[in-house]
Short mmCIF file of the N, C-alpha and C atoms (twelve columns), coordinates in Angstrom:
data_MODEL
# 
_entry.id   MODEL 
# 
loop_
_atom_site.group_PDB 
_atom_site.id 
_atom_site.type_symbol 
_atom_site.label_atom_id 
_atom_site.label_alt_id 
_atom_site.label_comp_id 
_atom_site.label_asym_id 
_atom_site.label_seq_id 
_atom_site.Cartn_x 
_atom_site.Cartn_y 
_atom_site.Cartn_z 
_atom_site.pdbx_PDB_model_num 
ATOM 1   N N  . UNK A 1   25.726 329.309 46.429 1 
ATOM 2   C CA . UNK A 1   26.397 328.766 47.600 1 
ATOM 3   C C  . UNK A 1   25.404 328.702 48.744 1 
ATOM 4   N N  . UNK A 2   25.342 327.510 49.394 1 
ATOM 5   C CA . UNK A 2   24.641 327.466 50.808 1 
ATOM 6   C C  . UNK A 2   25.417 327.946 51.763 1 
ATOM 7   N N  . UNK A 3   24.304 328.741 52.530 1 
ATOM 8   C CA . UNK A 3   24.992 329.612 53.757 1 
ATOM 9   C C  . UNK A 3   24.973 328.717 54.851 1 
ATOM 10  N N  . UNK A 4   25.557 329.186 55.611 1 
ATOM 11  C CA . UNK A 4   25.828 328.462 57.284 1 
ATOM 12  C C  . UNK A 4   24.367 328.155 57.803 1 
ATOM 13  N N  . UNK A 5   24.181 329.457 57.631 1 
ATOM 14  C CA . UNK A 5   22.739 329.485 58.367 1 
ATOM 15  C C  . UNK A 5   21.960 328.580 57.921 1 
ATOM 16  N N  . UNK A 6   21.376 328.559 56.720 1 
ATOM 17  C CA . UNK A 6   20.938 327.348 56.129 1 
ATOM 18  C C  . UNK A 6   20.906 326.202 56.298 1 
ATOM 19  N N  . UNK A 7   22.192 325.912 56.301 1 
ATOM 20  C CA . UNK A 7   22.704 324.453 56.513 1 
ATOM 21  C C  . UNK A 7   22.516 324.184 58.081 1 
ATOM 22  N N  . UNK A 8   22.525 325.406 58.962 1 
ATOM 23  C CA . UNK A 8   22.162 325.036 60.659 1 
ATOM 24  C C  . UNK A 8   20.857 325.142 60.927 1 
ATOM 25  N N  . UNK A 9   20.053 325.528 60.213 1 
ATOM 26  C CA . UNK A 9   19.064 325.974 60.046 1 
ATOM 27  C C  . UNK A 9   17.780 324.613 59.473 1 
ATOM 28  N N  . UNK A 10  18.931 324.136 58.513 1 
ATOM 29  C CA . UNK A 10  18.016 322.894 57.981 1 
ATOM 30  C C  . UNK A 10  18.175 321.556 57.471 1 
ATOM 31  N N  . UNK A 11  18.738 321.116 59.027 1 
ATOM 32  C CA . UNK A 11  19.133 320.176 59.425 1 
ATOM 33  C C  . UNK A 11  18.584 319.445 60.661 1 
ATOM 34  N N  . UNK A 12  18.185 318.360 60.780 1 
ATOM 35  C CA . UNK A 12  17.669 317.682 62.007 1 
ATOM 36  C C  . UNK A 12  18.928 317.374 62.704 1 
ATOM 37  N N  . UNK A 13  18.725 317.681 64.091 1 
ATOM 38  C CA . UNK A 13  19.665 318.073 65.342 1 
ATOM 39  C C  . UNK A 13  20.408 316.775 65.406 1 
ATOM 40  N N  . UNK A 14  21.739 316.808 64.661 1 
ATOM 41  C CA . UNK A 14  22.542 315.510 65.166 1 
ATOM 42  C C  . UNK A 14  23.827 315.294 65.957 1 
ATOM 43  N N  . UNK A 15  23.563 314.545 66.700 1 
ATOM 44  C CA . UNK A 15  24.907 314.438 68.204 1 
ATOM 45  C C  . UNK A 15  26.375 314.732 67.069 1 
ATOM 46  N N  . UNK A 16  27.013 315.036 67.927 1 
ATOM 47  C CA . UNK A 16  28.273 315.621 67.149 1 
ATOM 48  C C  . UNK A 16  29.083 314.498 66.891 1 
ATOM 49  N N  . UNK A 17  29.617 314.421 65.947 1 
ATOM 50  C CA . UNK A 17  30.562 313.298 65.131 1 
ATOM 51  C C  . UNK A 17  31.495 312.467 66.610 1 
ATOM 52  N N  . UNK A 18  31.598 311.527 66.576 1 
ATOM 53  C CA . UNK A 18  32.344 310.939 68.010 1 
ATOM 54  C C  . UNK A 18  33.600 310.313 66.799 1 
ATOM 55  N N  . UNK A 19  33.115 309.741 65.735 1 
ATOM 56  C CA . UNK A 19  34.774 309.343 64.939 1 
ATOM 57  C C  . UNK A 19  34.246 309.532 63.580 1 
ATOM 58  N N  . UNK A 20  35.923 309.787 63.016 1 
ATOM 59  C CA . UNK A 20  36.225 310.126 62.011 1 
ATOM 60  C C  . UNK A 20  37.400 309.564 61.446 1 
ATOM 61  N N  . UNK A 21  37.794 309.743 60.349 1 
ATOM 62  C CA . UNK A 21  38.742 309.293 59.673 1 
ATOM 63  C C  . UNK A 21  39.987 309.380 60.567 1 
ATOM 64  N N  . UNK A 22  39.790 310.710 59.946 1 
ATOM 65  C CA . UNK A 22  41.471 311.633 60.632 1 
ATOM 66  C C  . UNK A 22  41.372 311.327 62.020 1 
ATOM 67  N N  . UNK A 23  40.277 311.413 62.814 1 
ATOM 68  C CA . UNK A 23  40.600 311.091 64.432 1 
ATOM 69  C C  . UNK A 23  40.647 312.547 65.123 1 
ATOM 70  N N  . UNK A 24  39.616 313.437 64.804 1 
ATOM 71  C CA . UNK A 24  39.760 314.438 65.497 1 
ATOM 72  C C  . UNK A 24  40.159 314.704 67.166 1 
ATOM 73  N N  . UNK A 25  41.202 315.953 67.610 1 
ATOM 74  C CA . UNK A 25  41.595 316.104 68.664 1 
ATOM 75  C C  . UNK A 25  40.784 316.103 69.920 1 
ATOM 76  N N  . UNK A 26  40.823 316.029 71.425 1 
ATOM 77  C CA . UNK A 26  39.807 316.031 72.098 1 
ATOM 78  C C  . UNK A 26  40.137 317.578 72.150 1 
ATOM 79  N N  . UNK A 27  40.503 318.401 71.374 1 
ATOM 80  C CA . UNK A 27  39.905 320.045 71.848 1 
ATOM 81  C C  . UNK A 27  38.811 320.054 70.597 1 
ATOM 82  N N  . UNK A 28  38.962 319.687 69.351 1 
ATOM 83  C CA . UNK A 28  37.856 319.502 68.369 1 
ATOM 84  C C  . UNK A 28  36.309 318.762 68.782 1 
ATOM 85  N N  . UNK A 29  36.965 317.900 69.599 1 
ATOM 86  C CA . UNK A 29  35.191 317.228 70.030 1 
ATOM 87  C C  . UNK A 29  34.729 318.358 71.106 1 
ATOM 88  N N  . UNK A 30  35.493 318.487 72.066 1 
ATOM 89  C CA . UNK A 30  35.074 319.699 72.903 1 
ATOM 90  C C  . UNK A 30  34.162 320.516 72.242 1 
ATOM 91  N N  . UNK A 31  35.044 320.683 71.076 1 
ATOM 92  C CA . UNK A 31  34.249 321.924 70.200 1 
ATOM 93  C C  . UNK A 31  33.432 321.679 69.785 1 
ATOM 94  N N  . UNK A 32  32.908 320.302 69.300 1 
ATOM 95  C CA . UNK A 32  31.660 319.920 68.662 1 
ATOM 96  C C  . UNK A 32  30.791 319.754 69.692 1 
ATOM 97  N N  . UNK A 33  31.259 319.354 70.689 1 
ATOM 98  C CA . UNK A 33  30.375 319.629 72.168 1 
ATOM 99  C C  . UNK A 33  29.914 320.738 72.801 1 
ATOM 100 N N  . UNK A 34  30.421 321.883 72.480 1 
ATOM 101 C CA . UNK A 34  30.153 323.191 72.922 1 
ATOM 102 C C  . UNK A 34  29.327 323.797 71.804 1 
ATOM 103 N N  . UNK A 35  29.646 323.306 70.252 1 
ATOM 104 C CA . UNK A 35  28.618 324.195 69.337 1 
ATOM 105 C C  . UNK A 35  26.883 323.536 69.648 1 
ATOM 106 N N  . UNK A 36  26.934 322.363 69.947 1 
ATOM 107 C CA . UNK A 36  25.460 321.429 70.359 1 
ATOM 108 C C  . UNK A 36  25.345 322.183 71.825 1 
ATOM 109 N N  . UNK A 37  26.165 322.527 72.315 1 
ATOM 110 C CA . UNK A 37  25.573 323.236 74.133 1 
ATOM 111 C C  . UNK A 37  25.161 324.533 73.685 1 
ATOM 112 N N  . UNK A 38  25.437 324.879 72.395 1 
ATOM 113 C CA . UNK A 38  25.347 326.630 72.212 1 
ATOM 114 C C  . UNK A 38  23.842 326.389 71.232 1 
ATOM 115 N N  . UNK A 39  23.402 325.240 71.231 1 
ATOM 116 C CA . UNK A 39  22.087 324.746 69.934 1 
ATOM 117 C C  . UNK A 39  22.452 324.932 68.666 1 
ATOM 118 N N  . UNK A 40  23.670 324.831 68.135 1 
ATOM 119 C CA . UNK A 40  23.914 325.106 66.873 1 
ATOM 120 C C  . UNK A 40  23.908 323.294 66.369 1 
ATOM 121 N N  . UNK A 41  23.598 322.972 65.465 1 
ATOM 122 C CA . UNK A 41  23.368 321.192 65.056 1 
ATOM 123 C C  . UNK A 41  23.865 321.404 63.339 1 
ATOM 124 N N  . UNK A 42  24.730 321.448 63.354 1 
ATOM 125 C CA . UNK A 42  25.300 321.732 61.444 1 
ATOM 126 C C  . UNK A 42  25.590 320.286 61.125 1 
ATOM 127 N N  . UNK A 43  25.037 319.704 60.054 1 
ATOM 128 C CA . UNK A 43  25.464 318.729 58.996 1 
ATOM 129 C C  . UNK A 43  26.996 318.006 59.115 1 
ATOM 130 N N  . UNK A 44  27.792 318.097 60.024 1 
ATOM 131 C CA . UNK A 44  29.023 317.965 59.665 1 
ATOM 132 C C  . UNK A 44  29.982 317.281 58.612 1 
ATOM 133 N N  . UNK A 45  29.016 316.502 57.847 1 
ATOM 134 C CA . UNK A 45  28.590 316.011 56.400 1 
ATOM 135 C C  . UNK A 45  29.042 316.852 55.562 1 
ATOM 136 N N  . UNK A 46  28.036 318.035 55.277 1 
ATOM 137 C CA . UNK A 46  28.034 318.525 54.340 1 
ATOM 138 C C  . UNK A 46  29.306 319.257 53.627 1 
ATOM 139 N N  . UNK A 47  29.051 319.478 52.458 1 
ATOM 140 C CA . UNK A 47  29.987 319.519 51.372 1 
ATOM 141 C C  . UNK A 47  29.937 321.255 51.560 1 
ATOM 142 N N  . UNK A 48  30.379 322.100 51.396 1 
ATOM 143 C CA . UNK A 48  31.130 323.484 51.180 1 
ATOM 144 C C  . UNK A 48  31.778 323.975 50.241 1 
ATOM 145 N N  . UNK A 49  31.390 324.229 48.904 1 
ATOM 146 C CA . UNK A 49  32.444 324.381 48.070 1 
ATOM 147 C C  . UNK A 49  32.594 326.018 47.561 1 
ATOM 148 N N  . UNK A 50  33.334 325.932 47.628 1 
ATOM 149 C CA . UNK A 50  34.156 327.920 47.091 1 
ATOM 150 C C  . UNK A 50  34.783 327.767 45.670 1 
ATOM 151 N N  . UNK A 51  35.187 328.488 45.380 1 
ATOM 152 C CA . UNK A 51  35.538 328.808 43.840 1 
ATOM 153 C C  . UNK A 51  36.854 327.437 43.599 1 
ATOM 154 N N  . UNK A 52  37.463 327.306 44.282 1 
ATOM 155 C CA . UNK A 52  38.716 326.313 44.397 1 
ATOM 156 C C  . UNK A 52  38.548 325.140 44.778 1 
ATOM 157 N N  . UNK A 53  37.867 324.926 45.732 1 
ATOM 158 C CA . UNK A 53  37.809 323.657 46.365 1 
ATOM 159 C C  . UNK A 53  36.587 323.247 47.284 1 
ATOM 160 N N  . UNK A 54  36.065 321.979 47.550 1 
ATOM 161 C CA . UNK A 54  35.208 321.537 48.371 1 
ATOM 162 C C  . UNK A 54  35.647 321.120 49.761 1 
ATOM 163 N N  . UNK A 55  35.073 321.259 50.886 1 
ATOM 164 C CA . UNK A 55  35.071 320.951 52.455 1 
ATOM 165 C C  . UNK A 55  34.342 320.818 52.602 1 
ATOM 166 N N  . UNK A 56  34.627 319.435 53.909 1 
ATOM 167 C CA . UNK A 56  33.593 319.275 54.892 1 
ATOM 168 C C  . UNK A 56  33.365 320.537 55.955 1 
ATOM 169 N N  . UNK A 57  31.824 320.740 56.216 1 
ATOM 170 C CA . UNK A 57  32.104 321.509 57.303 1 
ATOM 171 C C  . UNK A 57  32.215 321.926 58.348 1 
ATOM 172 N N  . UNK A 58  31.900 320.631 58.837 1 
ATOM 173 C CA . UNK A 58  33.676 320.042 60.011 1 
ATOM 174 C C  . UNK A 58  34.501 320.509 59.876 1 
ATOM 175 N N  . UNK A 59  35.398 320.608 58.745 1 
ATOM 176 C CA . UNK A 59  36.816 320.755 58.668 1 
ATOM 177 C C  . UNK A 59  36.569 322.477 58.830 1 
ATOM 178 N N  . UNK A 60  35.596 322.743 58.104 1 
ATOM 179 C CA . UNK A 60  35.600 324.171 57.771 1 
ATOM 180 C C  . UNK A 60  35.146 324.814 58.906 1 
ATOM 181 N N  . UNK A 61  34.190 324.883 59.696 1 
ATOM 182 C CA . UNK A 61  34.090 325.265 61.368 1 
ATOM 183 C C  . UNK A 61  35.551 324.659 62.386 1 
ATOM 184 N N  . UNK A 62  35.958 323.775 61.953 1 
ATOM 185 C CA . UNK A 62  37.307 323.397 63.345 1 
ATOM 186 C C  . UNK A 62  38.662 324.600 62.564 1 
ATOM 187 N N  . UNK A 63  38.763 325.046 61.329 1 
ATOM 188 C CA . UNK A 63  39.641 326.119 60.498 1 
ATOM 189 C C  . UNK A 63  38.898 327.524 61.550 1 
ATOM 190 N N  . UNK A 64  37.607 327.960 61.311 1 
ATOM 191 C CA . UNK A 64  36.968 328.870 61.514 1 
ATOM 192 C C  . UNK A 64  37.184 328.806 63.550 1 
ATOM 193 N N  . UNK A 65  37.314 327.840 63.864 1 
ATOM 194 C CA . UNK A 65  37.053 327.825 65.712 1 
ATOM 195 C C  . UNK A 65  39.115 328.634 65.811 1 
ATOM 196 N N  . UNK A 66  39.840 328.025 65.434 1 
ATOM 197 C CA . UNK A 66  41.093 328.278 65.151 1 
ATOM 198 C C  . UNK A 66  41.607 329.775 65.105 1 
ATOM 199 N N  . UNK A 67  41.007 330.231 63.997 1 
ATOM 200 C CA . UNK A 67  41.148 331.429 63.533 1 
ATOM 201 C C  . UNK A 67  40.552 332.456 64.383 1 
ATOM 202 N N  . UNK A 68  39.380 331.884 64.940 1 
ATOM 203 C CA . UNK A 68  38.490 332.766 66.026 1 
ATOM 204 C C  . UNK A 68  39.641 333.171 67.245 1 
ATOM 205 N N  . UNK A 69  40.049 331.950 67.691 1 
ATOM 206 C CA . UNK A 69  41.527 332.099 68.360 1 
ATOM 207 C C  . UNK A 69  42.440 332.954 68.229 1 
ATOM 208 N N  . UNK A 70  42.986 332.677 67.279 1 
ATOM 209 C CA . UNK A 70  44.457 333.749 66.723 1 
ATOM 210 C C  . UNK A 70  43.680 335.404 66.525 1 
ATOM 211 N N  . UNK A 71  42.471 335.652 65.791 1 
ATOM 212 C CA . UNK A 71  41.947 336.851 66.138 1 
ATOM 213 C C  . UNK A 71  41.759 337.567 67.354 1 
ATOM 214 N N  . UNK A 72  40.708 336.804 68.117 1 
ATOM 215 C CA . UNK A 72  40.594 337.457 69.495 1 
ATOM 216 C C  . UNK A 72  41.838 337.327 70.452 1 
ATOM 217 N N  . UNK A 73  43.469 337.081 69.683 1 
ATOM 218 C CA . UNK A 73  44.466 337.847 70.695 1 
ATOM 219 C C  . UNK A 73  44.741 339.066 70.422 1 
ATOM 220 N N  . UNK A 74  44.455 339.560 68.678 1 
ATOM 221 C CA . UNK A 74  44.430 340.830 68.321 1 
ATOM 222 C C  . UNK A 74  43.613 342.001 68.278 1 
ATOM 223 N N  . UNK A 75  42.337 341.391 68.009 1 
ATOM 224 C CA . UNK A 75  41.567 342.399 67.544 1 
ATOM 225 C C  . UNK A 75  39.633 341.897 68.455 1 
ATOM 226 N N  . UNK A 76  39.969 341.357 69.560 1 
ATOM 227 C CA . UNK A 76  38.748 341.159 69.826 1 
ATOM 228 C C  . UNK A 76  37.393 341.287 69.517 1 
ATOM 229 N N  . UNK A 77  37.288 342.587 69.624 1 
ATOM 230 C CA . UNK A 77  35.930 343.474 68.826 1 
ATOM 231 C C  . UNK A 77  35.467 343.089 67.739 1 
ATOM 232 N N  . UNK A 78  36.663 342.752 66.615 1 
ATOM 233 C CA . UNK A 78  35.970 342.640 65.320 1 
ATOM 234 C C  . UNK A 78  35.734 341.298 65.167 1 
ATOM 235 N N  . UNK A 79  36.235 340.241 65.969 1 
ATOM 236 C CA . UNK A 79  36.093 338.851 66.276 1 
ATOM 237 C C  . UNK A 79  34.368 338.527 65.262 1 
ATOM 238 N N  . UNK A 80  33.002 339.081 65.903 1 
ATOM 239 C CA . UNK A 80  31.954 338.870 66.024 1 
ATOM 240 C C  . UNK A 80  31.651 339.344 64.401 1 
ATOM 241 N N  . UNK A 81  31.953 340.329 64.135 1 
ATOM 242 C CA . UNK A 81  31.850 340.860 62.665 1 
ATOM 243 C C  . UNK A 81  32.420 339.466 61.200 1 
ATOM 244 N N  . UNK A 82  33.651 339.566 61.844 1 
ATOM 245 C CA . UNK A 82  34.496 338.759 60.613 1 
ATOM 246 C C  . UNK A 82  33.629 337.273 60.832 1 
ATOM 247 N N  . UNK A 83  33.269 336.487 62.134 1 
ATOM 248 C CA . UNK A 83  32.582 335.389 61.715 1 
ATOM 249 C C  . UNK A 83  31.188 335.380 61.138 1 
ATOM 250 N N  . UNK A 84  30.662 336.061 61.080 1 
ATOM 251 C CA . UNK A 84  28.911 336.746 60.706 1 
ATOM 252 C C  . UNK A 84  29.616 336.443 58.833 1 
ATOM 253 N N  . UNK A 85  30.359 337.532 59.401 1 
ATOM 254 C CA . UNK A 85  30.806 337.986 57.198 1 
ATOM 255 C C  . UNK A 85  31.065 336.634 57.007 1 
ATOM 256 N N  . UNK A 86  32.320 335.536 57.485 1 
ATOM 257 C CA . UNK A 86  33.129 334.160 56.768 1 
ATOM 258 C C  . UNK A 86  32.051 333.310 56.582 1 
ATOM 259 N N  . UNK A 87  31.569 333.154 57.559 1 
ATOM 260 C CA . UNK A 87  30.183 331.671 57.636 1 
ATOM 261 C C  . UNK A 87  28.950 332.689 57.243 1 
ATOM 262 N N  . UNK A 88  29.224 333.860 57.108 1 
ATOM 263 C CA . UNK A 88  27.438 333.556 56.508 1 
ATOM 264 C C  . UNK A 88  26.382 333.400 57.651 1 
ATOM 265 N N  . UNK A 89  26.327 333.959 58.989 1 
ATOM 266 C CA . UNK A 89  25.544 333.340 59.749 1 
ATOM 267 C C  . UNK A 89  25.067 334.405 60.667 1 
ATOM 268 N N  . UNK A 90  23.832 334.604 61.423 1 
ATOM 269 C CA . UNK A 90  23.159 335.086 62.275 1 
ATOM 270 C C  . UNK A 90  24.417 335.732 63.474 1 
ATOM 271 N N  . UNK A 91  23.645 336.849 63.954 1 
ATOM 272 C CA . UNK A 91  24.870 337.351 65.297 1 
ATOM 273 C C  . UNK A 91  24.673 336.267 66.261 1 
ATOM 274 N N  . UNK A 92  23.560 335.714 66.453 1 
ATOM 275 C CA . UNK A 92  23.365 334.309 67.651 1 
ATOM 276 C C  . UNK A 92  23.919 333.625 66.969 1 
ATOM 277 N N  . UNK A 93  24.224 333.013 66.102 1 
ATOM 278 C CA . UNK A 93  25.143 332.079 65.702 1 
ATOM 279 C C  . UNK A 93  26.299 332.319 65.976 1 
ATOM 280 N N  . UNK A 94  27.152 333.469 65.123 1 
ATOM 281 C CA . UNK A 94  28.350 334.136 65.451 1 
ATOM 282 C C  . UNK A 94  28.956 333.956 67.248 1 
ATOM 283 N N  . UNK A 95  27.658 334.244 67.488 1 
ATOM 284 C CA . UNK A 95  28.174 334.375 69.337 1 
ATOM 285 C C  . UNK A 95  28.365 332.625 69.582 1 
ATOM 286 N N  . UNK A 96  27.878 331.662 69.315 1 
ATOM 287 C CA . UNK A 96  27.738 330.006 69.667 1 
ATOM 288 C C  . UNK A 96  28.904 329.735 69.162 1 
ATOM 289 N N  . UNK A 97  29.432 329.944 67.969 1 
ATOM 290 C CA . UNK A 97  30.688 329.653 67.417 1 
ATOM 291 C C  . UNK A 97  31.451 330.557 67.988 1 
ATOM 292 N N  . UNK A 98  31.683 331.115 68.149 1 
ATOM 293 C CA . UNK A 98  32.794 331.932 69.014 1 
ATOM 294 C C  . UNK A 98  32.756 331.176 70.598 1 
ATOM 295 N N  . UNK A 99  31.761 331.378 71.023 1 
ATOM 296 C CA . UNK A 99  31.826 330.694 72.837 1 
ATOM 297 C C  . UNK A 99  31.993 329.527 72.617 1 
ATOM 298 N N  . UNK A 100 32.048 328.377 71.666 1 
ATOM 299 C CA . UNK A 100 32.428 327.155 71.501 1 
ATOM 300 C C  . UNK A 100 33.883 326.892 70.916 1 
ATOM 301 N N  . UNK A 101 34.403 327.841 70.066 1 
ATOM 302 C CA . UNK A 101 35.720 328.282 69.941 1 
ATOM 303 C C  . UNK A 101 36.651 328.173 71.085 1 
ATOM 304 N N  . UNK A 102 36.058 329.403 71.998 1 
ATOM 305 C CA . UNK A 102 36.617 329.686 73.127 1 
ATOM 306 C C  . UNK A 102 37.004 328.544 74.095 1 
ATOM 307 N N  . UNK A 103 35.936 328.520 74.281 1 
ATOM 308 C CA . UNK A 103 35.987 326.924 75.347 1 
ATOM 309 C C  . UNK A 103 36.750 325.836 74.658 1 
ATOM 310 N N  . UNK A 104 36.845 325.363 73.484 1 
ATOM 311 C CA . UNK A 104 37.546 324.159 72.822 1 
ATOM 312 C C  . UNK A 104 38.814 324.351 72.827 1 
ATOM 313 N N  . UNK A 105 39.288 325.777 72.087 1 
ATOM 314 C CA . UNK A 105 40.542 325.914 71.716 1 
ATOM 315 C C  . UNK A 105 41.647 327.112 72.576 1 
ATOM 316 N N  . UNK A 106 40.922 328.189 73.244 1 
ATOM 317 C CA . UNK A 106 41.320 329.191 73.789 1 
ATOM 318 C C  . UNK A 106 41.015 329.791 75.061 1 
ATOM 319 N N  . UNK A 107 40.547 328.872 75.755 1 
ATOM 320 C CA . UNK A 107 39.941 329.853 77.054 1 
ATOM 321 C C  . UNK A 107 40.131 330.632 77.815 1 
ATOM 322 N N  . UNK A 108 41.349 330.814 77.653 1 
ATOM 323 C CA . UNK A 108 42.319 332.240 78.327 1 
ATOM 324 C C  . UNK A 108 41.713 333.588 77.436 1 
ATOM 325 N N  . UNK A 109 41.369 332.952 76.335 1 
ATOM 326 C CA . UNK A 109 41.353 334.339 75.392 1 
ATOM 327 C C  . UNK A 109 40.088 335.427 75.905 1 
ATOM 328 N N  . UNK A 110 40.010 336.911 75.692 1 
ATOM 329 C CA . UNK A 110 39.021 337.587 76.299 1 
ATOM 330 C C  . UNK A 110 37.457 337.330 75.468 1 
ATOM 331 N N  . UNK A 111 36.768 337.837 75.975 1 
ATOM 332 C CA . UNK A 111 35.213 337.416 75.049 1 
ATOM 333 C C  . UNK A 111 35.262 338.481 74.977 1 
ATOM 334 N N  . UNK A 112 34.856 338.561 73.152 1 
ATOM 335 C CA . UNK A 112 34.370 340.055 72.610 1 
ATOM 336 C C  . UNK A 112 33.062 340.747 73.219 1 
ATOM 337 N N  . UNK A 113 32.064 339.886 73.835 1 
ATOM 338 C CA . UNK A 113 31.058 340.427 74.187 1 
ATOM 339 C C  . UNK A 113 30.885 340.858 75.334 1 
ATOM 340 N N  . UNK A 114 32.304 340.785 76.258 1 
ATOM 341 C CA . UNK A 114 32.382 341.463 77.544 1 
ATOM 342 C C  . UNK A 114 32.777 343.085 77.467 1 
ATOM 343 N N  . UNK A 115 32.235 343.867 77.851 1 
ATOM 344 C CA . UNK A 115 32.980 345.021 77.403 1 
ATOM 345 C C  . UNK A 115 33.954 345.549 78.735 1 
ATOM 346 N N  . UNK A 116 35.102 346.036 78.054 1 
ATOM 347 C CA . UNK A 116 35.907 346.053 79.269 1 
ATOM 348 C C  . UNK A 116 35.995 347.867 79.155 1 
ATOM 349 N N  . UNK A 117 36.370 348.124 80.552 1 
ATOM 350 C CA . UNK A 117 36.691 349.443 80.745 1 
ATOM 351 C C  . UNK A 117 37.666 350.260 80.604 1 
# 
C-alpha cells in the first residue's frame, strides 16, 4: 500500500481540483485550498485501495477532513495521533490536514495543538 506521505511527497505541486464530477461543496474546495496553504499538494487522482475497495484520494482526505471534525468535539488530544495512524503521514502533515479540516469544515472546533489550562 502507498502511504500518504508518499503520495504527498511524490508528486509535482498541483492547484487543487476546481471541478469534478460530483461537484464538490464550497467547504470541500476551501479544504483543498487550505491543504495547498498548509504545502501539502496530494495527487487528488490517485487511486487508494484497502482490502475492500478503491478511492480517490480526494474522496478519502474530504472522509478524513470530516471525521477530524466529529473527533475534535470529543476527544481533541488524540485528534493528531489517529490522523498520523489513518493516512499514514508525518506529524507536519497531520497538523496541515487537521488546520485545513478546521478551517473548511469546523472552525468553531478547538485546535488540538493549543494547550488549554
Amino acid at each position: 500500500m502507498v502511504t500518504f506521505s508518499a503520495v504527498l511527497a511524490g508528486v509535482i505541486a498541483n492547484p487543487p481540483p476546481t471541478a469534478f464530477a460530483d461537484d464538490p461543496s464550497n467547504e470541500d474546495q476551501v479544504f483543498f485550498a487550505e491543504l495547498e496553504h498548509e504545502g501539502l499538494h496530494p495527487d487528488y487522482a490517485k487511486q487508494i485501495c484497502g482490502s475492500a475497495k478503491c478511492e480517490s484520494l480526494r474522496d478519502l482526505l474530504v472522509q478524513e477532513g470530516h471525521a477530524v471534525c466529529s473527533a475534535l468535539s470529543g476527544a481533541p488530544r488524540l485528534v493528531p495521533i489517529s490522523v498520523i495512524a489513518h493516512l499514514q503521514v508525518t506529524p507536519a502533515e497531520a497538523h496541515g490536514v487537521i488546520t485545513a479540516a478546521r478551517h473548511a469544515y469546523c472552525p468553531q472546533s478547538p485546535d488540538p495543538y493549543t494547550k488549554t489550562a
